[in-house]
Short mmCIF file of C-alpha atoms and ligand atoms in Angstrom, two decimals:
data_model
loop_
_atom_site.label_atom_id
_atom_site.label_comp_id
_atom_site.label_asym_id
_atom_site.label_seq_id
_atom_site.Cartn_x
_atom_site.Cartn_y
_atom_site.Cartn_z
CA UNK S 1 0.00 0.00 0.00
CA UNK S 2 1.18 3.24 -0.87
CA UNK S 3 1.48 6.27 1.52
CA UNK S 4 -1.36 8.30 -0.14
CA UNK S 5 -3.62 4.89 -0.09
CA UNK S 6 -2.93 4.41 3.68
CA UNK S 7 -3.44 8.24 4.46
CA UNK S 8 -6.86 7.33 3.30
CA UNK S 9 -7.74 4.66 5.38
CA UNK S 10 -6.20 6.57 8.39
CA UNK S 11 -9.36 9.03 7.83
CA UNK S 12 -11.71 6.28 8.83
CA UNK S 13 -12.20 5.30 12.63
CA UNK S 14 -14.69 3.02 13.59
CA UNK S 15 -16.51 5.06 16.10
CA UNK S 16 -17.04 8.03 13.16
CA UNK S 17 -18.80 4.63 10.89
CA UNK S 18 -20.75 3.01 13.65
CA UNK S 19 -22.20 6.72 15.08
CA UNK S 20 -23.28 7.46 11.07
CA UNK S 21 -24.96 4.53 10.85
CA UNK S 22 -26.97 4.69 14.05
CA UNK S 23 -27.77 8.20 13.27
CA UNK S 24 -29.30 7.00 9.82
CA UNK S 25 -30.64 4.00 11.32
CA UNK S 26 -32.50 6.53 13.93
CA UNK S 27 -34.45 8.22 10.45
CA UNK S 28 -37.39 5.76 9.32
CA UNK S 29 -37.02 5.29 6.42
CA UNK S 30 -39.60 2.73 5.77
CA UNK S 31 -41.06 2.27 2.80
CA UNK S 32 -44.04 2.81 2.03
CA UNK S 33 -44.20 5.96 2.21
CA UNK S 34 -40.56 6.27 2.41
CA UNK S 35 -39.61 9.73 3.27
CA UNK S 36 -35.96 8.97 2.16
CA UNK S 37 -35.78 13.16 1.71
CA UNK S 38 -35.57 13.33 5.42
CA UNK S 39 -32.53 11.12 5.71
CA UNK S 40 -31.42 12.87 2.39
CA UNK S 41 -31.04 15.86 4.03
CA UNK S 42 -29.17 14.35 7.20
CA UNK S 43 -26.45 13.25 4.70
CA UNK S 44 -26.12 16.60 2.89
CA UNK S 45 -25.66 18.64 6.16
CA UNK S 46 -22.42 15.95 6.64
CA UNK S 47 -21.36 16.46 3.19
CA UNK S 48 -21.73 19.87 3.04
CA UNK S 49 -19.41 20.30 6.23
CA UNK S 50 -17.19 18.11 4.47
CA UNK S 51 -16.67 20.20 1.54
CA UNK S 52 -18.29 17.57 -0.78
CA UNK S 53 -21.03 19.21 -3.09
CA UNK S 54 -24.04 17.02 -2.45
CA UNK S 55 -27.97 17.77 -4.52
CA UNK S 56 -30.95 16.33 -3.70
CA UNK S 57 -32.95 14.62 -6.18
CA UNK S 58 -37.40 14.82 -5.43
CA UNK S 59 -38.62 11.90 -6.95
CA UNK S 60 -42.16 12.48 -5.41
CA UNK S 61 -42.66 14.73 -2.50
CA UNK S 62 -40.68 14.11 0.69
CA UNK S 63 -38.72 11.39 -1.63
CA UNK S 64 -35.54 12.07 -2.96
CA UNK S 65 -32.21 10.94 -4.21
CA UNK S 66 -28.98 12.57 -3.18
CA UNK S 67 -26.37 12.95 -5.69
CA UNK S 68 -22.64 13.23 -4.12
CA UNK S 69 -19.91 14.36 -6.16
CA UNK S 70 -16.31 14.30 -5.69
CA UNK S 71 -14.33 15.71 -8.96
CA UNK S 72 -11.83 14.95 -10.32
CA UNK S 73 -10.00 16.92 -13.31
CA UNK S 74 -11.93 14.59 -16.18
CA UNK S 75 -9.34 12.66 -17.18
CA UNK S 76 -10.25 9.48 -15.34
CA UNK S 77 -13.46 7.11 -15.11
CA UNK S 78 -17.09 7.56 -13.28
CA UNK S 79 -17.00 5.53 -10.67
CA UNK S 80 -20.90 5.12 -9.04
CA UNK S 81 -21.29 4.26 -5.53
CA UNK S 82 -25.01 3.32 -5.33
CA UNK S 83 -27.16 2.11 -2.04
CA UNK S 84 -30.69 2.64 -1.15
CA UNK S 85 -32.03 4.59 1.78
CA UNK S 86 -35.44 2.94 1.97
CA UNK S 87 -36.25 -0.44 3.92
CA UNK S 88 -39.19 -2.67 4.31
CA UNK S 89 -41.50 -2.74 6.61
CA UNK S 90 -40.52 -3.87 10.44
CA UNK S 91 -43.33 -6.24 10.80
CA UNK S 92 -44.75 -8.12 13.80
CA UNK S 93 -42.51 -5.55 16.59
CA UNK S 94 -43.43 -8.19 18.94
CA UNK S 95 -40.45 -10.17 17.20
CA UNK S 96 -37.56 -7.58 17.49
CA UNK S 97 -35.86 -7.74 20.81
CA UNK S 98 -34.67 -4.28 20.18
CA UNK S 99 -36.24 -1.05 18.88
CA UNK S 100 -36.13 -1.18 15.19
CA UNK S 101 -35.08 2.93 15.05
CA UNK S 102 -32.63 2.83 17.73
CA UNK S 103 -29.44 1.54 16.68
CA UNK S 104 -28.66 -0.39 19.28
CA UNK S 105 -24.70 -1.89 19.71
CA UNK S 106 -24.95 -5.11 21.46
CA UNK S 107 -21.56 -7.75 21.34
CA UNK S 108 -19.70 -5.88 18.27
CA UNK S 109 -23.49 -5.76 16.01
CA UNK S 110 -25.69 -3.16 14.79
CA UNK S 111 -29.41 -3.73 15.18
CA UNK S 112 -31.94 -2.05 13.64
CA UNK S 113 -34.27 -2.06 10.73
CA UNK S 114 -32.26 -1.16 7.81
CA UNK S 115 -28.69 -1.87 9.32
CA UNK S 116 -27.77 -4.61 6.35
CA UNK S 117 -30.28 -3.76 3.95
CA UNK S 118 -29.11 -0.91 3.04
CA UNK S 119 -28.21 1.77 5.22
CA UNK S 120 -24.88 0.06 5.66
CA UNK S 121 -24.13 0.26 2.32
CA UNK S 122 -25.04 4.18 2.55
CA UNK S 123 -22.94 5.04 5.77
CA UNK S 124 -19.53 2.88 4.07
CA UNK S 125 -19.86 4.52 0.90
CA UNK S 126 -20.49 8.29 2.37
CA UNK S 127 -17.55 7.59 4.84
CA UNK S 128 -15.71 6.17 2.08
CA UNK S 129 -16.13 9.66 0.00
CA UNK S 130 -15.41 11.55 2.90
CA UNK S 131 -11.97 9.39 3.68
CA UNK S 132 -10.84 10.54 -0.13
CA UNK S 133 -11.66 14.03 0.31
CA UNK S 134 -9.86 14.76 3.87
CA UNK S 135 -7.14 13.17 2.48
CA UNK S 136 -6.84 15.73 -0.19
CA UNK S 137 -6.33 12.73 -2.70
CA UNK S 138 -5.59 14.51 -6.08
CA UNK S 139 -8.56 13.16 -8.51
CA UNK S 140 -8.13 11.83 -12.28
CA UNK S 141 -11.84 10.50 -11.99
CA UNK S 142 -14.89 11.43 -10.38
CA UNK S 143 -16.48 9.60 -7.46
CA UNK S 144 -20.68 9.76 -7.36
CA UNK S 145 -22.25 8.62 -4.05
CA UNK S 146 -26.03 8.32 -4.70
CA UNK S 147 -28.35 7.41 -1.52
CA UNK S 148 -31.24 6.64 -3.60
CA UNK S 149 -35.20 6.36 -2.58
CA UNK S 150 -37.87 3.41 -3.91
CA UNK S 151 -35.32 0.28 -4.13
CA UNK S 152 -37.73 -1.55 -2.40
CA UNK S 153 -40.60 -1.14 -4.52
CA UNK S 154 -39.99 -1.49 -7.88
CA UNK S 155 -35.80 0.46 -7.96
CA UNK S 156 -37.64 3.85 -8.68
CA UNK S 157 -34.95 6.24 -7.18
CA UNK S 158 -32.10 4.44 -9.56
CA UNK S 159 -34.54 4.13 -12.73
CA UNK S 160 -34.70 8.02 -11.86
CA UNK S 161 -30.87 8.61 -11.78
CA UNK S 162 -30.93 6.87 -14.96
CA UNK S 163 -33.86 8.92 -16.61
CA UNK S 164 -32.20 11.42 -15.72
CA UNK S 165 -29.36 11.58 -17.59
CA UNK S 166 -26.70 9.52 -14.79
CA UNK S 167 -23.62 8.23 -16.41
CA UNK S 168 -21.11 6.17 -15.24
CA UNK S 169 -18.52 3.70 -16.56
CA UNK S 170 -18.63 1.40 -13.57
CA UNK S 171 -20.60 1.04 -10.43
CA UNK S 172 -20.62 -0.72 -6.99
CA UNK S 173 -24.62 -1.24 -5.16
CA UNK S 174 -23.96 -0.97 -1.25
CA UNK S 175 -26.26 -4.23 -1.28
CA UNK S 176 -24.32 -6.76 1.54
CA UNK S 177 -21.91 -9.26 0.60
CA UNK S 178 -19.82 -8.97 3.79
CA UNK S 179 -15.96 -7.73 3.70
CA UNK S 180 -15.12 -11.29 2.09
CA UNK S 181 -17.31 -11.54 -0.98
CA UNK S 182 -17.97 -9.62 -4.09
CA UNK S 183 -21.25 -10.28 -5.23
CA UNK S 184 -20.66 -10.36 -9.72
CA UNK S 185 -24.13 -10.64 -10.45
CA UNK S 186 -27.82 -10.90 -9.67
CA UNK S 187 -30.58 -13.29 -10.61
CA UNK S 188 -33.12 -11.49 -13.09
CA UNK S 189 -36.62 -11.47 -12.74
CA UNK S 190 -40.67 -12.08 -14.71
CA UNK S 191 -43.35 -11.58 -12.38
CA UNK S 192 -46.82 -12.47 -14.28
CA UNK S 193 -50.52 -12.93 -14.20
CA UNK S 194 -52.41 -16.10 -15.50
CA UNK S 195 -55.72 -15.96 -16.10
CA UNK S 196 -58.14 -18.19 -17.50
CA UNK S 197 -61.75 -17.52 -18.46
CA UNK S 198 -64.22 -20.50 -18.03
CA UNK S 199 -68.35 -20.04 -18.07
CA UNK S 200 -70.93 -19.78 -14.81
CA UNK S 201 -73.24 -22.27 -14.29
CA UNK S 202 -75.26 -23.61 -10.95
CA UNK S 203 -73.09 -25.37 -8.93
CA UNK S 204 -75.45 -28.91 -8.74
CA UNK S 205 -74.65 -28.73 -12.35
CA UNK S 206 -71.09 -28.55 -13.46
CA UNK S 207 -71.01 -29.52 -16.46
CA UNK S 208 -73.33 -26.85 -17.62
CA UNK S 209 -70.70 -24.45 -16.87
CA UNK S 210 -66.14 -24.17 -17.98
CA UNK S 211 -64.62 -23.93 -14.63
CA UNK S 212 -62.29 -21.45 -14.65
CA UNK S 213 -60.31 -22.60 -11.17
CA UNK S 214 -59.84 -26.51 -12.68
CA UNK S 215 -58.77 -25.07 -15.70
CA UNK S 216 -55.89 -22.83 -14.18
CA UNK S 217 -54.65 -26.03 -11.33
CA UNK S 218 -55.27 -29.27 -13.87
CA UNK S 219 -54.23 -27.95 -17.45
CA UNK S 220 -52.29 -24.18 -17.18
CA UNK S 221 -50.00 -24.61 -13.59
CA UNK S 222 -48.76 -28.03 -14.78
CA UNK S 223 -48.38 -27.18 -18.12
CA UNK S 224 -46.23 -24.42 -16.87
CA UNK S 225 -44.77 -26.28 -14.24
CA UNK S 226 -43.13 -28.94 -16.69
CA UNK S 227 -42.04 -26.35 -19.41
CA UNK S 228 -37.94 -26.60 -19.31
CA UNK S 229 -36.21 -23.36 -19.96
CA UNK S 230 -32.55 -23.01 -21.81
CA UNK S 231 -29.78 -21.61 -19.78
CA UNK S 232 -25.98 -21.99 -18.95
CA UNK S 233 -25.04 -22.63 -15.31
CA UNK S 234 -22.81 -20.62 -13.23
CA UNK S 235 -20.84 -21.62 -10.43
CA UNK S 236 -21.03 -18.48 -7.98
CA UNK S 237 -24.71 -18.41 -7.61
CA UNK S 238 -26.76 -20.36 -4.60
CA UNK S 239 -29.28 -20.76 -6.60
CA UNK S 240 -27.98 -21.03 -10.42
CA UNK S 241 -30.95 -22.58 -12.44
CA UNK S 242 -34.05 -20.31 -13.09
CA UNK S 243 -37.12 -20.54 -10.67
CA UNK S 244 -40.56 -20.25 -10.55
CA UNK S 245 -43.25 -19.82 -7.98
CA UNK S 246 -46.73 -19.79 -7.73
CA UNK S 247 -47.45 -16.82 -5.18
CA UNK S 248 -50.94 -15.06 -5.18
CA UNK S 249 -54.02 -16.78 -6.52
CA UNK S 250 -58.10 -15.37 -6.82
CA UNK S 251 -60.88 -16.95 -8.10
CA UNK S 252 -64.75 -17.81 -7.57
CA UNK S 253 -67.43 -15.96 -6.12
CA UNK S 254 -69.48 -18.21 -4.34
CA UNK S 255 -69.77 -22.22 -2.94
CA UNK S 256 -72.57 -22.91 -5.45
CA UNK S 257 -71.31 -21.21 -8.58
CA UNK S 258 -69.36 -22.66 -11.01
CA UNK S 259 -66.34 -20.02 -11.70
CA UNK S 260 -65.87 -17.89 -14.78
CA UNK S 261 -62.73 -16.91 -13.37
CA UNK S 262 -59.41 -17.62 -12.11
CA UNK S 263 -56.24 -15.48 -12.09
CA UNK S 264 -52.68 -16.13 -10.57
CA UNK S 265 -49.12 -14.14 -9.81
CA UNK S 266 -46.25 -15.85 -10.76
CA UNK S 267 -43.14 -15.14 -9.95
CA UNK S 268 -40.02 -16.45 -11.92
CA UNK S 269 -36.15 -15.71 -11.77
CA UNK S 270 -34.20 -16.10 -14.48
CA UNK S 271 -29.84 -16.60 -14.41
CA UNK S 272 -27.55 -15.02 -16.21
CA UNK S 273 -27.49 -15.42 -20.21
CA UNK S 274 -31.53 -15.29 -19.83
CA UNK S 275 -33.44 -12.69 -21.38
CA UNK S 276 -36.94 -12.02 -20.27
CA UNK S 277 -39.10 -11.41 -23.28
CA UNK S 278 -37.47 -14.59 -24.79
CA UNK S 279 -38.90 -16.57 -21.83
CA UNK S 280 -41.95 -14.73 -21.71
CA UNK S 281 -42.22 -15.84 -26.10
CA UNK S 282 -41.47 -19.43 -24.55
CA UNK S 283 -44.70 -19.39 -22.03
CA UNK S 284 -47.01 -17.90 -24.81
CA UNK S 285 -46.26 -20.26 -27.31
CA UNK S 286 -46.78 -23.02 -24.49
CA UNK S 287 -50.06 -21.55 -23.59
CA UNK S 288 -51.06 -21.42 -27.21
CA UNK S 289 -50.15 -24.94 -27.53
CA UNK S 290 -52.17 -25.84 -24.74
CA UNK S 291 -55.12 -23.80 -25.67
CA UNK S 292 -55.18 -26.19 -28.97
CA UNK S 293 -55.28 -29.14 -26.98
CA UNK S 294 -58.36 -28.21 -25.04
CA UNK S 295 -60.37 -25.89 -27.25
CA UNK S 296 -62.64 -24.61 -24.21
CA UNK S 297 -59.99 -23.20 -22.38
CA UNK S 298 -59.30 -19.46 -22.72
CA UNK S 299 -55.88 -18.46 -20.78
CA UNK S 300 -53.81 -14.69 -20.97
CA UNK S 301 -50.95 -14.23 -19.78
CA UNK S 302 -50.00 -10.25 -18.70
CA UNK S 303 -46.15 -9.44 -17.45
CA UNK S 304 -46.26 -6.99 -15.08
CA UNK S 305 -42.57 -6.63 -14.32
CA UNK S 306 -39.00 -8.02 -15.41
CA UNK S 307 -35.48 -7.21 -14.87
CA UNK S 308 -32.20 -8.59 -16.77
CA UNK S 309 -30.06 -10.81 -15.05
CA UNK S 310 -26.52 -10.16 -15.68
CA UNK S 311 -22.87 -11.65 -14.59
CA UNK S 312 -20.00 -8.74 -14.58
CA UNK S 313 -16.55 -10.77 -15.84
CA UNK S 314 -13.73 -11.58 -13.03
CA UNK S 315 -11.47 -10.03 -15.49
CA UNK S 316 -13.47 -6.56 -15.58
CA UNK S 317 -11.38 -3.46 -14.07
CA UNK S 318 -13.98 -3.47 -11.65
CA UNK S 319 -13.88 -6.30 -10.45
CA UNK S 320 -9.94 -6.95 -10.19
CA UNK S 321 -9.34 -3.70 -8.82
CA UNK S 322 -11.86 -4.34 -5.76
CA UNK S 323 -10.47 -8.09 -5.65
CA UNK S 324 -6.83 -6.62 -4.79
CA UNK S 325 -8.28 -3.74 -2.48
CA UNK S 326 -10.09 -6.70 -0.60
CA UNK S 327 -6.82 -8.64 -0.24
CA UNK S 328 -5.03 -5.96 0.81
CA UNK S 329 -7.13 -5.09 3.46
CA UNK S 330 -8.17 -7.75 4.61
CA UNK S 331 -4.60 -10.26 3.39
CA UNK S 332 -7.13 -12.59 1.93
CA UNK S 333 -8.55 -12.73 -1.60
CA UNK S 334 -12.26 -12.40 -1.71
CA UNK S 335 -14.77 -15.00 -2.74
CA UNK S 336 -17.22 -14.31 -5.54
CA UNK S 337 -21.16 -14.84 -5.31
CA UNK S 338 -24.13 -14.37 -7.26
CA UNK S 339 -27.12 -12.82 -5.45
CA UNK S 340 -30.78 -14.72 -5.59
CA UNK S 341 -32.58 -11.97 -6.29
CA UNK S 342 -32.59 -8.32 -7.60
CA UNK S 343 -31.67 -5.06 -6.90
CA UNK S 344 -30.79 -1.71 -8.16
CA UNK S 345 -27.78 -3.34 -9.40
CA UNK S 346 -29.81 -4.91 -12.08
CA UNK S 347 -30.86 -1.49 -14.04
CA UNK S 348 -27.85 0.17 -13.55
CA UNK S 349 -26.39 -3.43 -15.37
CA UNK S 350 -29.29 -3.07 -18.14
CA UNK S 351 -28.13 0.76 -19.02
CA UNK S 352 -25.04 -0.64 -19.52
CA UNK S 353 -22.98 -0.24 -16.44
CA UNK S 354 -20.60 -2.86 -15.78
CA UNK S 355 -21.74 -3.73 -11.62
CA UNK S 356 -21.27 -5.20 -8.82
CA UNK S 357 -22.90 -5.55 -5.49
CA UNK S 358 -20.23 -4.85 -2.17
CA UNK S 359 -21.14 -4.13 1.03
CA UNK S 360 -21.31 -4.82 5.02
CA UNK S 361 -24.15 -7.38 6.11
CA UNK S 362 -25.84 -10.81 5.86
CA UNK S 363 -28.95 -12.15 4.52
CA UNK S 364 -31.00 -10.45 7.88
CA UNK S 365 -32.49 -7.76 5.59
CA UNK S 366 -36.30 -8.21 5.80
CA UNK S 367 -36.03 -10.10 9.04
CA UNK S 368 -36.73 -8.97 12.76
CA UNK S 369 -33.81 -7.89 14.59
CA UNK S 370 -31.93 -6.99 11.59
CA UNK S 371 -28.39 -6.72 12.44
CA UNK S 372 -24.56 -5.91 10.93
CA UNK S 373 -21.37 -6.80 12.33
CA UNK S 374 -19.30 -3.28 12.82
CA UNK S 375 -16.16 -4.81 11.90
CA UNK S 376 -17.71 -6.25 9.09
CA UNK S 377 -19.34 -2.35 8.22
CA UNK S 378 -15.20 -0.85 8.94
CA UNK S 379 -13.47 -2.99 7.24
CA UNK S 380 -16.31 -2.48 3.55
CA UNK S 381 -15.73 1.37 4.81
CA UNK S 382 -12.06 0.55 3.97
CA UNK S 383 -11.83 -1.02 1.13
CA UNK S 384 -14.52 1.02 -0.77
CA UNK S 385 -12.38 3.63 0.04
CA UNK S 386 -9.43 2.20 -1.44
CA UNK S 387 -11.38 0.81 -4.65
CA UNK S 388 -12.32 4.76 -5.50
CA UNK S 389 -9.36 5.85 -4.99
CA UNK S 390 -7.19 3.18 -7.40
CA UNK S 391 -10.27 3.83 -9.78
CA UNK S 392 -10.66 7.16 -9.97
CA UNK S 393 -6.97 8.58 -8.42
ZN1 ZN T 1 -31.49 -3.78 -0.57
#
């Protein structure tokens, strides 16, 4: 390590880290409704004392994105720093052992909701920013740090960024992988509705009538159900073959009617090298196929959402030059992973942005007592730090 590079990481102390995240941990942030402005705000009044020029974005009102930027003279890369400020809901508080908004520290963890999905991400990549720019590192490339809104629901503060006009030639989501993994891709997604139309009749006298409900669980789920889909296995992901789950059904009005109609959510992931309106061609024709077979069945199929899957390469600058900052913090080379499902990693992939997904935590997002280890949460701060500034420096 050179003596510029460890001048950075000399800028970041653990207490500065953990007392950032509680304080963002302390701002709820769930979503819906959000109110990621709030926190927003919080950041830029750190920023702004920093010397880092900091804008927020409104999305909607009291929803924002905040766009950090630390120049450099033009002459290197965009490096994008991207985690979400938004979380889910806390649930049932009668599970938490701790209050969700607090930020409590007990045996070396972070609790709270939010803590590894995402506002870790947030506090190691502000801190990160902040590391560079006390150190008065002299910039080829610029650094952008964007806290973003809406992850949870549907990636709307990133599509924004993007819609917007945000460029970038590479890009890190704060999304958790812990200090020892680098997360190259993400699991795409098709989320669709069945439905099939049958024809009412009295319920004494079913075969008056097409039910709707037998049609969609004896000829359209197992028809879909043993459809085999094309695609190339890769090692890093838990779960490398595409899935496919039957989530939400409705149907029927009443015991003694025979049903007209039946309608169900489906939700399928797709790995890399899968494109989404290719599988979606593949269930239509299927569906088509099947309609032949029994001429009174009438089945549509609507998509109602989809997202790319996508593998960055090992050999990408990206991801080598975050490989070596991992092993020289930490002395060990890191593993690599794929991610089950998706993120805001997986537009910022689809515009074109080589990404990958780096940050503090462990699959407790979404759970009660939601928790992040703060050496875990240092040593991200670290090498994030030390990524931007072989990247951009
Ligand atoms: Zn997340």
């Amino acid at each position: 390590m050179t003596e510029l590079e460890q001048k950075v990481l000399d800028q970041i102390t653990e207490a500065e880290v953990v007392a950032l995240l509680q304080e963002i941990t302390r701002i709820n942030t769930v979503n819906p409704p959000g109110n990621e402005a709030a926190l927003a705000q919080v950041l830029k009044a750190k920023l702004d004392q920093e010397g880092i020029p900091a804008e927020l974005q409104y999305v909607t009102e009291n929803r924002a994105n905040l766009i950090a930027t630390l120049a450099g003279t033009g002459t290197g890369p965009t490096l994008l720093y991207n985690a979400h400020m938004d979380t889910v809901p806390v649930g049932d508080r009668a599970n938490w052992k701790v209050d969700p908004f607090a930020g409590e520290i007990i045996d070396g963890k972070i609790y709270g909701r939010g803590v590894a999905d995402d506002k870790q991400g947030v506090a190691a990549m502000i801190m990160a920013a902040i590391a560079l720019k006390r150190a008065k590192v002299p910039l080829k490339g610029t650094l952008l740090v964007t806290p973003v809104m809406g992850e949870e629901t549907g990636n709307i503060g990133t599509l924004h960024l993007l819609e917007n006009g945000l460029q970038a030639d590479m890009a890190v989501v704060g999304e958790w992988s812990s200090h020892r993994k680098i997360a190259l891709g993400y699991r795409g997604s098709l989320w669709f509705k069945l439905k099939t139309y049958g024809k009412t009749a009295h319920g004494s006298r079913p075969s008056f009538g097409i039910n709707a409900i037998d049609h969609m669980t004896e000829l359209v789920l197992p028809h879909l159900k043993s459809l085999t889909f094309d695609y190339e296995p890769t090692e890093i992901f838990l779960i490398n073959y595409p899935t496919l789950s039957v989530n939400v059904i409705s149907g029927g009005v009443k015991t003694n009617v025979v049903p007209d109609y039946c309608e169900v959510e489906v939700d399928m992931r797709l790995v890399p090298g899968q494109k989404p309106a290719e599988v979606e061609a593949q269930i239509r024709a299927a569906l088509k196929d099947l309609e032949k077979l029994h001429p009174d069945l009438h089945v549509e199929m609507e998509v109602f959402e989809q997202s790319f899957p996508f593998q960055t390469p090992v050999d990408s600058e990206l991801v080598q030059v975050l490989t070596q900052a991992v092993t020289d913090v930490t002395g060990e080379a890191p593993e690599y992973m794929g991610k089950t499902g998706c993120s805001d990693a997986n537009p910022l992939s689809a515009a074109g942005i080589p990404v990958v997904a780096f940050g503090p935590g462990n699959p407790s997002g979404h759970e009660p007592n939601e928790w992040v280890e703060i050496a875990d949460l240092v040593k991200v701060t670290e090498i994030l730090a030390l990524h931007a500034l072989r990247i951009c420096g």
